[in-house]
Amino acid sequence: MIQEASRLLRHYIDGEFVASATTFDDLSPVDGTLVARVCEADEATVDRAVQAARAAQRAGWGETTPAGRAAWLTRIADGIEARFEEFVAAEVADTGRPLAQARALDVARGIANFRTFAELIRGAHSECFETHTADGGQYLNYVTRKPLGVVGIISPWNLPLLLFTWKVAPALAMGNCVIAKPSEETPGTATLLAEVIHAAGLPKGVFNLIHGHGQNSAGEFLTRHPGISAITFTGESRTGSAIMKAVADGVKEVSFELGGKNAAVVFADADFDAAVEGVLKSSFTNAGQVCLCSERVYVERPIFERFVAALKARTETLRVGAPSDPATTMGPLISRGHRDKVLSYFRLALEEGANVVTGGGVPAFGDARDAGAFVQPTIWTGLPDTARCMREEIFGPVCHIAPFDTEDEVIARVNDSAYGLAASVWTTHLARGHRVAKRIETGIVWLNAWFVRDLRTPFGGTKLSGIGREGGRHSLDFYSELTNVCVRVA
Ligand code: NAD
C-alpha cells in the first residue's frame, strides 16, 4: 500500500503542476517509511496562486451558470469515481486507516460532496418579499447570491479528502475561485483531486492547490494575503483563533469548524446493546480522530457497572494493525508527533487519578509496525469533571465513563465544556430524547445514532467549536455575497 518514495507531490497553480525548491517528507504512520516528498509553498508561490485565482475570477468563472457549474462538479465526481482505488490507496498511505473505511467513508464522501452540491445549486432558490409602504408604494425585494471572489480553504489531516472536498465543492459551486491547502500530514488525495480537476478541463486558475505547513508557512501566507475574500477552515480551535487574528485587519469572512470534547449520554432506559455498539463507534472510529468522537461518556447509575464491563469487552475485540491486514479494525494515529500528545494525556490521566479499564499504552507488534504511531484503545473511569483529561480535546482512541443520577445533572455536566460540537444521547424515552437534545449546547445532537450526516443539514459548532454553519443552503449562503435588490413596482 505504500506508494513509491520517489513520488514528488507538487502544487497546482493556474492550470499547471509546479514544484518548489523546498520539500518536506510525508511519512507513513504505519511504519515510519517515506510515502512521498512534498513541495512547500513559500510566500511568492502563494501569491502566484492568489493572482491566478483572481485572474480566473475576472475571466468570468463567477458568471457561469449554476447548471454549467453543476456539470463541472459532476465531471469531477465522475473523475474521482474513475480513479476510486487510487484515491483509496493515497488516503491509506497517508493515514494508515483500514482500507474498508477509506472506501466506505473517505472516498465515497469525497464523491458525494461534489454530487450533493451539484444537485443543490441546480435546485437553489432565493427569498423574495412583496413590500408595501405607508405612502402606497409597492416594491419587490429579492435576494441574489453572488460569488465572494477568491476563497482560501485550509483543511486538517483526520478525514483528508472528505473535509477538503466538503469546502472545495460548494466554493466552486457558488462561482468562487479557490486556493486550497490540505494538511501537511495528508497531501496525497488533494493532489490526486488536482489531477482529476485538471483532466476535467476546469478553466485554469479556478482551482489552485498549495502544499505546506501552517504557522509561518503556506497556511499563514494564505490567510494573511490581502487578495483573499474569505477563509474557510477546519482544524484546531487554537489555529482558528490564529487565523481570525490574521484576517481581522482585512475584516474577511470566516467559517470555522474546530475542535470538540463531545459527550455521549446513556440513560438506563436505552437499548443497552445498541448503546454499547454506538459508544464503541463514537469513541474509537478512525482511532478517535474524528472531531465528532465522544471522549466523555455519561451512563445512568443503575446500568453503569454493566455498561463499563460491556464496553471494555467490545473494545478488547478491536484489532489494531496495518491496513494491509483485512482483520484490522483500528489503524494508527496520524504521526509520532500526535502520538506523543495522546500519550502525554495517558500519563496525565494517571496523575489525575484515573482508573484504566483497558488499554493505556502502546501495542508491541515485534515487526515494522513498532516504528509506526499506534496506541491501544483506552477506557478510563474515576476522573472528576474538572480533570484536564475531561476538559481538553485529546483526539485519540480514548473515552472516560462517569455515572450520573438525574437528567438535569447530566445536561449540566455535558454543557460544562468550553467546546460545543456534537453529542449523542441513548434512550428509548421519546419525549426525554427530544427534551435533552434541545437543552444540549452543541451544533448537532444524535439520538440513538452517531456520525450519520445528511449533507443538506447545517453543520458546525458552538463556543470553541466553531463559527458559522456549512451544509445544504448554509454552504450556499456562506460561499456567496447575499445581495438584496429592491425594485419599485407601483
Ligand atoms: P490544525 O489546526 O493543526 O491544522 C489544520 C490545518 O491548518 C492544516 O492544514 C495546517 O497546516 C493549518 N495551519 C496550522 N496553523 C496555521 C496557521 N497559523 N495559519 C494558517 N493555517 C494553519 O488541526 P489538525 O491537527 O490538522 O486537525 C485536528 C483538529 O481538527 C482537531 O482539533 C479536530 O477536532 C479538528 N477538526 C474539526 C472538525 C469540525 O468539523 N469541527 C473536523 C475535523 C477536525
Coordinates of C-alpha atoms and ligand atoms in Angstrom, one line a residue:
M1 CA 0.0 0.0 0.0
I2 CA 3.0 2.4 0.5
Q3 CA 3.5 4.5 -2.6
E4 CA 6.9 4.8 -4.3
A5 CA 9.1 7.0 -2.1
S6 CA 10.4 8.8 -5.1
R7 CA 7.0 10.5 -5.6
L8 CA 7.1 14.3 -5.5
L9 CA 3.8 16.0 -4.7
R10 CA 3.6 19.4 -6.4
H11 CA 1.3 22.4 -6.2
Y12 CA -1.3 23.0 -8.8
I13 CA -1.4 26.7 -9.8
D14 CA -3.0 28.4 -12.8
G15 CA -3.7 25.1 -14.5
E16 CA -0.2 23.7 -14.1
F17 CA 1.6 21.4 -11.7
V18 CA 4.6 23.3 -10.2
A19 CA 7.4 22.3 -7.9
S20 CA 9.2 24.3 -5.2
A21 CA 12.8 24.3 -4.2
T22 CA 11.9 23.3 -0.7
T23 CA 10.3 20.0 0.1
F24 CA 9.3 18.0 3.2
D25 CA 8.7 14.3 3.9
D26 CA 5.3 12.7 4.1
L27 CA 5.8 9.6 6.4
S28 CA 3.7 6.6 6.8
P29 CA 2.1 6.3 10.3
V30 CA 2.1 2.5 9.9
D31 CA 5.9 2.0 9.9
G32 CA 7.6 5.4 9.5
T33 CA 8.6 4.9 5.9
L34 CA 8.6 7.6 3.3
V35 CA 5.3 7.9 1.4
A36 CA 6.3 11.0 -0.7
R37 CA 8.2 14.2 -0.8
V38 CA 6.0 17.2 -0.8
C39 CA 6.7 20.8 -2.1
E40 CA 6.5 23.6 0.5
A41 CA 4.9 26.8 -0.8
D42 CA 6.7 30.0 0.0
E43 CA 5.1 33.4 0.1
A44 CA 5.8 34.1 -3.7
T45 CA 4.1 30.7 -4.6
V46 CA 1.0 31.5 -2.5
D47 CA 0.9 35.0 -4.1
R48 CA 1.1 33.4 -7.6
A49 CA -1.9 31.2 -6.7
V50 CA -3.9 34.1 -5.4
Q51 CA -3.1 36.1 -8.6
A52 CA -4.1 33.2 -10.8
A53 CA -7.4 32.8 -8.9
R54 CA -8.2 36.5 -9.2
A55 CA -7.5 36.4 -12.9
A56 CA -9.8 33.4 -13.3
Q57 CA -12.5 35.3 -11.4
R58 CA -12.1 38.3 -13.7
A59 CA -12.2 36.0 -16.7
G60 CA -15.7 35.1 -15.8
W61 CA -15.9 31.9 -13.7
G62 CA -18.4 33.7 -11.4
E63 CA -20.7 34.5 -14.3
T64 CA -21.0 30.9 -15.5
T65 CA -24.5 29.5 -14.9
P66 CA -25.4 27.2 -12.0
A67 CA -26.3 24.5 -14.4
G68 CA -22.8 24.9 -16.0
R69 CA -21.0 24.7 -12.7
A70 CA -23.2 21.7 -11.6
A71 CA -22.0 19.9 -14.7
W72 CA -18.3 20.7 -13.8
L73 CA -18.9 19.3 -10.3
T74 CA -20.5 16.2 -11.7
R75 CA -17.5 15.7 -14.0
I76 CA -15.1 16.0 -11.1
A77 CA -17.2 13.4 -9.1
D78 CA -17.1 11.1 -12.1
G79 CA -13.3 11.6 -12.3
I80 CA -12.8 10.6 -8.6
E81 CA -15.0 7.6 -9.2
A82 CA -13.0 6.5 -12.2
R83 CA -9.8 6.5 -10.1
F84 CA -11.5 5.3 -6.9
E85 CA -8.9 2.7 -5.9
E86 CA -6.0 5.2 -6.4
F87 CA -7.8 7.6 -4.0
V88 CA -8.2 4.8 -1.5
A89 CA -4.5 3.9 -1.8
A90 CA -3.4 7.5 -1.3
E91 CA -5.7 8.1 1.7
V92 CA -4.5 4.8 3.3
A93 CA -0.8 5.6 2.6
D94 CA -1.1 9.0 4.3
T95 CA -3.2 7.9 7.3
G96 CA -2.8 4.1 7.8
R97 CA -6.5 3.7 8.2
P98 CA -8.3 0.4 7.3
L99 CA -9.0 0.0 3.6
A100 CA -12.7 -0.6 4.3
Q101 CA -13.0 2.8 6.0
A102 CA -11.2 4.6 3.2
R103 CA -13.6 3.0 0.7
A104 CA -16.9 3.4 2.6
L105 CA -16.3 6.7 4.2
D106 CA -13.4 8.9 2.9
V107 CA -13.5 8.5 -0.8
A108 CA -17.3 7.8 -1.0
R109 CA -17.9 11.1 0.8
G110 CA -15.5 12.9 -1.4
I111 CA -17.6 11.9 -4.4
A112 CA -20.8 12.6 -2.5
N113 CA -19.7 16.2 -1.7
F114 CA -19.4 17.1 -5.3
R115 CA -22.6 15.4 -6.3
T116 CA -24.6 16.9 -3.4
F117 CA -23.5 20.5 -4.2
A118 CA -24.2 19.9 -7.9
E119 CA -27.8 18.9 -7.0
L120 CA -28.2 21.8 -4.5
I121 CA -27.2 24.5 -7.0
R122 CA -29.4 23.1 -9.7
G123 CA -32.4 23.4 -7.3
A124 CA -31.3 26.5 -5.4
H125 CA -33.9 29.2 -4.8
S126 CA -33.8 32.6 -3.1
E127 CA -36.0 34.7 -0.9
C128 CA -38.5 37.3 -2.3
F129 CA -40.8 39.7 -0.4
E130 CA -43.6 42.0 -1.6
T131 CA -43.2 45.2 0.3
H132 CA -45.9 47.8 0.9
T133 CA -45.0 51.2 2.2
A134 CA -47.3 53.7 4.1
D135 CA -47.5 56.1 1.1
G136 CA -49.0 53.3 -1.1
G137 CA -45.8 52.3 -2.8
Q138 CA -45.2 48.7 -3.8
Y139 CA -41.8 47.1 -4.0
L140 CA -40.4 43.7 -4.8
N141 CA -37.4 42.7 -2.6
Y142 CA -35.4 39.7 -3.8
V143 CA -32.1 38.2 -2.7
T144 CA -29.4 37.2 -5.1
R145 CA -26.3 35.2 -4.4
K146 CA -23.0 36.5 -6.0
P147 CA -19.6 34.8 -5.6
L148 CA -17.4 36.0 -2.8
G149 CA -14.4 36.1 -5.1
V150 CA -11.3 34.1 -4.1
V151 CA -11.8 31.7 -1.2
G152 CA -8.9 30.3 0.9
I153 CA -9.5 26.7 2.1
I154 CA -7.4 25.1 4.9
S155 CA -8.1 21.6 6.0
P156 CA -6.9 19.1 8.6
W157 CA -5.5 15.5 8.4
N158 CA -8.1 13.5 10.1
L159 CA -10.6 12.9 7.2
P160 CA -8.4 14.4 4.5
L161 CA -10.4 14.0 1.2
L162 CA -13.8 14.2 3.0
L163 CA -13.1 17.6 4.7
F164 CA -11.1 19.1 1.7
T165 CA -14.0 18.4 -0.8
W166 CA -16.6 19.5 1.8
K167 CA -15.3 23.0 1.2
V168 CA -13.9 22.9 -2.3
A169 CA -17.2 21.6 -3.9
P170 CA -19.6 24.4 -2.5
A171 CA -17.0 27.1 -3.0
L172 CA -16.7 26.2 -6.7
A173 CA -20.5 25.6 -7.0
M174 CA -21.2 29.2 -5.9
G175 CA -18.8 30.6 -8.6
N176 CA -15.7 31.3 -6.5
C177 CA -12.2 30.6 -7.4
V178 CA -10.2 28.7 -4.7
I179 CA -6.8 28.2 -3.2
A180 CA -6.8 25.1 -1.1
K181 CA -4.2 23.8 1.3
P182 CA -4.5 20.3 2.7
S183 CA -2.8 19.3 5.9
E184 CA 1.0 18.7 5.6
E185 CA 0.3 15.3 7.1
T186 CA -2.1 14.2 4.3
P187 CA -1.2 15.8 0.9
G188 CA -2.0 12.7 -1.2
T189 CA -5.7 12.7 -2.1
A190 CA -5.7 16.5 -2.6
T191 CA -3.0 16.1 -5.2
L192 CA -5.0 13.4 -6.9
L193 CA -8.0 15.7 -6.9
A194 CA -6.0 18.4 -8.6
E195 CA -5.2 15.8 -11.3
V196 CA -8.9 14.9 -11.7
I197 CA -9.8 18.6 -11.9
H198 CA -7.1 19.2 -14.5
A199 CA -8.3 16.2 -16.6
A200 CA -11.8 17.5 -16.3
G201 CA -10.6 20.7 -18.0
L202 CA -11.8 23.2 -15.4
P203 CA -10.6 26.7 -16.6
K204 CA -7.1 27.5 -15.4
G205 CA -6.8 29.4 -12.1
V206 CA -10.3 28.4 -10.8
F207 CA -8.9 25.7 -8.5
N208 CA -5.4 26.0 -7.1
L209 CA -3.7 23.7 -4.7
I210 CA -0.8 24.7 -2.5
H211 CA 1.1 22.4 -0.1
G212 CA 2.9 23.3 3.1
H213 CA 2.8 23.8 6.8
G214 CA 0.6 26.2 8.8
Q215 CA 2.3 28.7 11.1
N216 CA 5.0 30.9 9.3
S217 CA 4.3 28.9 6.2
A218 CA 1.8 28.3 3.4
G219 CA -1.2 28.3 5.6
E220 CA -0.3 31.6 7.3
F221 CA 0.8 33.2 3.9
L222 CA -2.6 32.3 2.5
T223 CA -4.6 33.7 5.5
R224 CA -2.6 36.9 5.5
H225 CA -2.9 37.5 1.8
P226 CA -4.9 40.7 1.0
G227 CA -6.3 39.2 -2.2
I228 CA -8.4 36.6 -0.4
S229 CA -12.1 37.3 0.1
A230 CA -12.8 34.7 2.8
I231 CA -11.2 31.8 4.7
T232 CA -12.9 28.6 5.4
F233 CA -11.0 26.4 7.9
T234 CA -11.3 23.1 9.7
G235 CA -8.8 22.3 12.4
E236 CA -7.9 23.0 16.0
S237 CA -9.6 25.8 17.9
R238 CA -6.2 27.4 18.6
T239 CA -5.4 27.6 14.9
G240 CA -8.9 29.1 14.3
S241 CA -8.1 31.8 16.7
A242 CA -4.7 32.5 15.0
I243 CA -6.4 32.7 11.6
M244 CA -9.1 35.0 13.0
K245 CA -6.3 37.4 14.1
A246 CA -4.6 37.1 10.7
V247 CA -7.8 38.1 8.8
A248 CA -9.0 40.7 11.3
D249 CA -7.4 43.8 9.7
G250 CA -9.0 42.9 6.4
V251 CA -12.4 42.0 8.0
K252 CA -12.6 38.8 6.0
E253 CA -15.4 36.4 6.3
V254 CA -14.6 33.2 8.1
S255 CA -16.2 29.8 8.5
F256 CA -14.6 27.7 11.2
E257 CA -15.2 24.0 12.0
L258 CA -13.0 23.5 15.1
G259 CA -12.3 21.1 18.0
G260 CA -14.6 19.3 20.3
K261 CA -14.8 17.5 23.7
N262 CA -18.0 15.6 22.9
A263 CA -20.2 13.7 25.3
A264 CA -22.3 10.6 24.9
V265 CA -25.2 10.1 27.4
V266 CA -26.6 6.7 28.1
F267 CA -29.9 6.6 30.0
A268 CA -30.9 3.4 31.9
D269 CA -33.8 3.0 29.5
A270 CA -31.6 2.8 26.4
D271 CA -31.4 -0.2 24.2
F272 CA -28.3 -1.5 26.0
D273 CA -26.6 -3.4 23.2
A274 CA -27.2 -0.6 20.7
A275 CA -25.8 2.0 23.1
V276 CA -22.7 -0.1 23.7
E277 CA -22.1 -0.5 19.9
G278 CA -22.9 3.2 19.4
V279 CA -20.4 4.3 22.0
L280 CA -17.8 1.9 20.7
K281 CA -18.1 3.6 17.3
S282 CA -18.3 7.1 18.7
S283 CA -15.1 6.6 20.8
F284 CA -12.9 4.6 18.5
T285 CA -13.8 5.2 14.9
N286 CA -10.7 6.4 13.0
A287 CA -8.7 5.8 16.2
G288 CA -10.7 8.5 17.9
Q289 CA -9.5 11.1 15.3
V290 CA -12.9 12.4 14.3
C291 CA -13.9 15.8 15.6
L292 CA -17.3 14.2 16.5
C293 CA -15.9 11.4 18.6
S294 CA -17.0 11.1 22.2
E295 CA -14.3 11.4 24.8
R296 CA -16.8 11.9 27.7
V297 CA -19.3 9.1 28.3
Y298 CA -22.0 9.6 31.0
V299 CA -24.0 6.5 32.0
E300 CA -27.0 6.5 34.3
R301 CA -26.0 4.8 37.6
P302 CA -28.3 1.7 37.6
I303 CA -26.5 0.4 34.4
F304 CA -23.1 2.0 35.0
E305 CA -21.1 -1.1 36.0
R306 CA -22.7 -3.3 33.4
F307 CA -22.0 -0.7 30.7
V308 CA -18.4 -0.3 31.6
A309 CA -17.9 -4.1 31.6
A310 CA -19.7 -4.4 28.2
L311 CA -17.8 -1.6 26.5
K312 CA -14.5 -3.0 27.9
A313 CA -15.3 -6.4 26.4
R314 CA -16.2 -4.9 23.0
T315 CA -13.1 -2.6 23.0
E316 CA -10.8 -5.5 23.6
T317 CA -12.1 -7.2 20.4
L318 CA -10.9 -4.2 18.3
R319 CA -7.9 -5.3 16.2
V320 CA -5.2 -2.7 16.0
G321 CA -2.9 -3.1 13.0
A322 CA -1.9 -2.2 9.5
P323 CA -4.3 -1.5 6.6
S324 CA -2.8 -4.4 4.6
D325 CA -4.4 -6.9 7.2
P326 CA -8.1 -7.4 6.4
A327 CA -8.8 -8.2 10.0
T328 CA -7.6 -4.7 11.1
T329 CA -10.4 -2.5 12.6
M330 CA -8.3 0.3 14.0
G331 CA -5.2 1.9 12.4
P332 CA -2.5 4.1 13.9
L333 CA -2.7 7.8 14.9
I334 CA -1.6 10.2 12.2
S335 CA 2.0 10.6 13.3
R336 CA 4.6 10.0 16.0
G337 CA 4.1 13.7 17.0
H338 CA 0.4 13.3 17.5
R339 CA 1.0 10.0 19.4
D340 CA 3.4 11.9 21.8
K341 CA 0.5 14.3 22.5
V342 CA -2.0 11.4 23.1
L343 CA 0.5 9.5 25.3
S344 CA 1.0 12.7 27.4
Y345 CA -2.7 12.6 28.2
F346 CA -2.4 8.8 29.0
R347 CA 0.3 9.8 31.6
L348 CA -1.7 12.8 32.8
A349 CA -4.8 10.7 33.4
L350 CA -2.9 8.5 35.8
E351 CA -1.6 11.6 37.7
E352 CA -5.2 12.9 37.8
G353 CA -6.4 9.7 39.4
A354 CA -7.9 7.7 36.5
N355 CA -8.6 4.0 36.7
V356 CA -7.5 2.4 33.5
V357 CA -10.3 0.0 32.5
T358 CA -8.5 -1.1 29.3
G359 CA -5.6 0.0 27.1
G360 CA -3.5 2.9 28.2
G361 CA -0.3 2.1 26.3
V362 CA 1.4 1.3 23.0
P363 CA 0.9 -2.2 21.4
A364 CA 4.0 -4.2 20.7
F365 CA 4.0 -5.9 17.4
G366 CA 7.6 -7.2 17.1
D367 CA 7.7 -6.0 13.4
A368 CA 7.9 -2.9 11.3
R369 CA 4.7 -1.5 12.9
D370 CA 6.7 -0.8 16.0
A371 CA 8.1 2.2 14.1
G372 CA 4.5 3.4 13.5
A373 CA 2.2 5.6 15.6
F374 CA -0.1 3.1 17.2
V375 CA -1.8 3.3 20.6
Q376 CA -4.2 1.0 22.4
P377 CA -7.9 1.9 22.5
T378 CA -8.3 3.1 26.1
I379 CA -11.1 3.5 28.6
W380 CA -10.9 5.4 31.9
T381 CA -13.2 5.8 34.9
G382 CA -12.8 7.7 38.1
L383 CA -11.8 11.2 36.9
P384 CA -13.6 14.3 38.2
D385 CA -15.2 16.6 35.6
T386 CA -12.6 19.2 36.5
A387 CA -9.7 17.0 35.4
R388 CA -7.8 18.3 32.3
C389 CA -8.3 14.9 30.6
M390 CA -12.1 15.7 30.9
R391 CA -11.8 19.2 29.6
E392 CA -9.2 19.2 26.8
E393 CA -9.5 17.6 23.4
I394 CA -7.2 14.6 23.2
F395 CA -8.1 13.4 19.7
G396 CA -7.2 9.8 20.2
P397 CA -8.9 6.4 20.9
V398 CA -9.9 7.2 24.4
C399 CA -13.0 7.8 26.5
H400 CA -13.8 8.3 30.1
I401 CA -17.0 6.8 31.6
A402 CA -18.7 8.5 34.5
P403 CA -22.0 7.7 36.3
F404 CA -24.9 10.2 36.6
D405 CA -28.2 10.3 38.6
T406 CA -30.6 12.8 37.0
E407 CA -31.4 14.3 33.6
D408 CA -30.8 17.9 34.9
E409 CA -27.4 16.8 36.3
V410 CA -26.2 15.2 33.2
I411 CA -27.2 18.1 30.9
A412 CA -25.3 20.5 33.2
R413 CA -22.2 18.3 33.1
V414 CA -22.4 17.9 29.3
N415 CA -22.8 21.6 28.8
D416 CA -19.9 22.4 31.3
S417 CA -17.4 22.5 28.5
A418 CA -15.5 25.1 26.5
Y419 CA -16.5 23.2 23.4
G420 CA -19.9 22.6 21.7
L421 CA -19.6 20.5 18.6
A422 CA -21.6 17.3 19.0
A423 CA -23.4 15.0 21.4
S424 CA -25.1 11.6 21.2
V425 CA -27.9 10.5 23.5
W426 CA -29.1 7.0 24.0
T427 CA -32.6 6.5 25.3
T428 CA -35.9 4.8 24.4
H429 CA -37.9 7.5 26.1
L430 CA -39.1 9.6 23.2
A431 CA -40.0 12.8 25.0
R432 CA -36.8 12.7 27.0
G433 CA -34.7 12.4 23.9
H434 CA -36.2 15.5 22.3
R435 CA -36.1 17.4 25.6
V436 CA -32.5 16.6 26.3
A437 CA -31.4 17.3 22.6
K438 CA -32.9 20.8 22.8
R439 CA -31.0 21.6 26.0
I440 CA -27.6 20.4 24.9
E441 CA -25.4 23.3 23.7
T442 CA -23.8 21.7 20.6
G443 CA -24.3 22.1 16.9
I444 CA -25.5 18.6 16.4
V445 CA -27.2 16.1 18.7
W446 CA -27.7 12.4 17.7
L447 CA -30.5 10.4 19.3
N448 CA -29.7 6.7 19.3
A449 CA -27.2 7.3 16.5
W450 CA -23.8 8.8 15.8
F451 CA -21.9 10.2 12.8
V452 CA -24.9 10.0 10.4
R453 CA -24.8 13.1 8.2
D454 CA -27.4 14.4 5.8
L455 CA -25.3 16.8 3.7
R456 CA -28.3 19.2 3.4
T457 CA -28.4 19.9 7.1
P458 CA -26.4 22.7 8.9
F459 CA -23.1 21.5 10.4
G460 CA -20.9 23.4 12.8
G461 CA -20.3 24.1 16.5
T462 CA -20.9 26.5 19.3
K463 CA -18.3 28.0 21.7
L464 CA -14.7 27.0 20.9
S465 CA -16.0 24.5 18.3
G466 CA -16.6 27.0 15.5
I467 CA -18.2 29.9 13.8
G468 CA -21.0 29.6 11.3
R469 CA -22.6 26.6 9.7
E470 CA -21.9 24.7 6.4
G471 CA -24.0 22.1 4.7
G472 CA -27.0 22.5 2.3
R473 CA -28.2 26.0 1.8
H474 CA -26.0 27.2 4.7
S475 CA -23.0 26.4 2.5
L476 CA -24.6 28.2 -0.5
D477 CA -25.1 31.2 1.8
F478 CA -21.5 31.2 3.2
Y479 CA -19.8 30.9 -0.2
S480 CA -21.9 33.8 -1.5
E481 CA -22.3 37.5 -1.1
L482 CA -26.0 37.8 -0.5
T483 CA -27.4 41.0 -2.2
N484 CA -30.8 42.4 -1.7
V485 CA -32.3 44.0 -4.8
C486 CA -35.3 46.3 -4.1
V487 CA -37.5 47.1 -7.1
R488 CA -40.3 49.7 -7.2
V489 CA -43.2 48.1 -9.0
A490 CA -46.0 50.7 -8.2
Ligands
NAD1 P1 -4.5 22.1 12.9 O1 -5.3 23.3 13.3 O2 -3.2 21.8 13.5 O3 -4.2 22.1 11.3 C1 -5.3 22.3 10.3 C2 -4.7 23.0 9.1 O4 -4.4 24.3 9.5 C3 -3.5 22.3 8.5 O5 -3.6 22.4 7.1 C4 -2.4 23.3 9.0 O6 -1.3 23.3 8.1 C5 -3.1 24.6 9.0 N1 -2.5 25.6 9.9 C6 -1.9 25.3 11.1 N2 -1.5 26.5 11.7 C7 -1.9 27.5 10.9 C8 -1.8 29.0 10.9 N3 -1.3 29.6 11.9 N4 -2.3 29.6 9.8 C9 -2.9 29.0 8.8 N5 -3.0 27.7 8.7 C10 -2.5 26.9 9.7 O7 -5.5 20.8 13.0 P2 -5.2 19.3 12.7 O8 -4.3 18.8 13.8 O9 -4.8 19.1 11.3 O10 -6.6 18.6 12.9 C11 -7.2 18.2 14.1 C12 -8.1 19.2 14.6 O11 -9.2 19.5 13.7 C13 -8.8 18.7 15.9 O12 -8.9 19.8 16.8 C14 -10.3 18.4 15.4 O13 -11.3 18.5 16.4 C15 -10.4 19.5 14.4 N6 -11.5 19.1 13.4 C16 -12.7 19.7 13.4 C17 -13.7 19.4 12.6 C18 -15.1 20.0 12.6 O14 -15.8 19.8 11.6 N7 -15.4 20.8 13.6 C19 -13.5 18.3 11.7 C20 -12.3 17.7 11.7 C21 -11.2 18.1 12.5

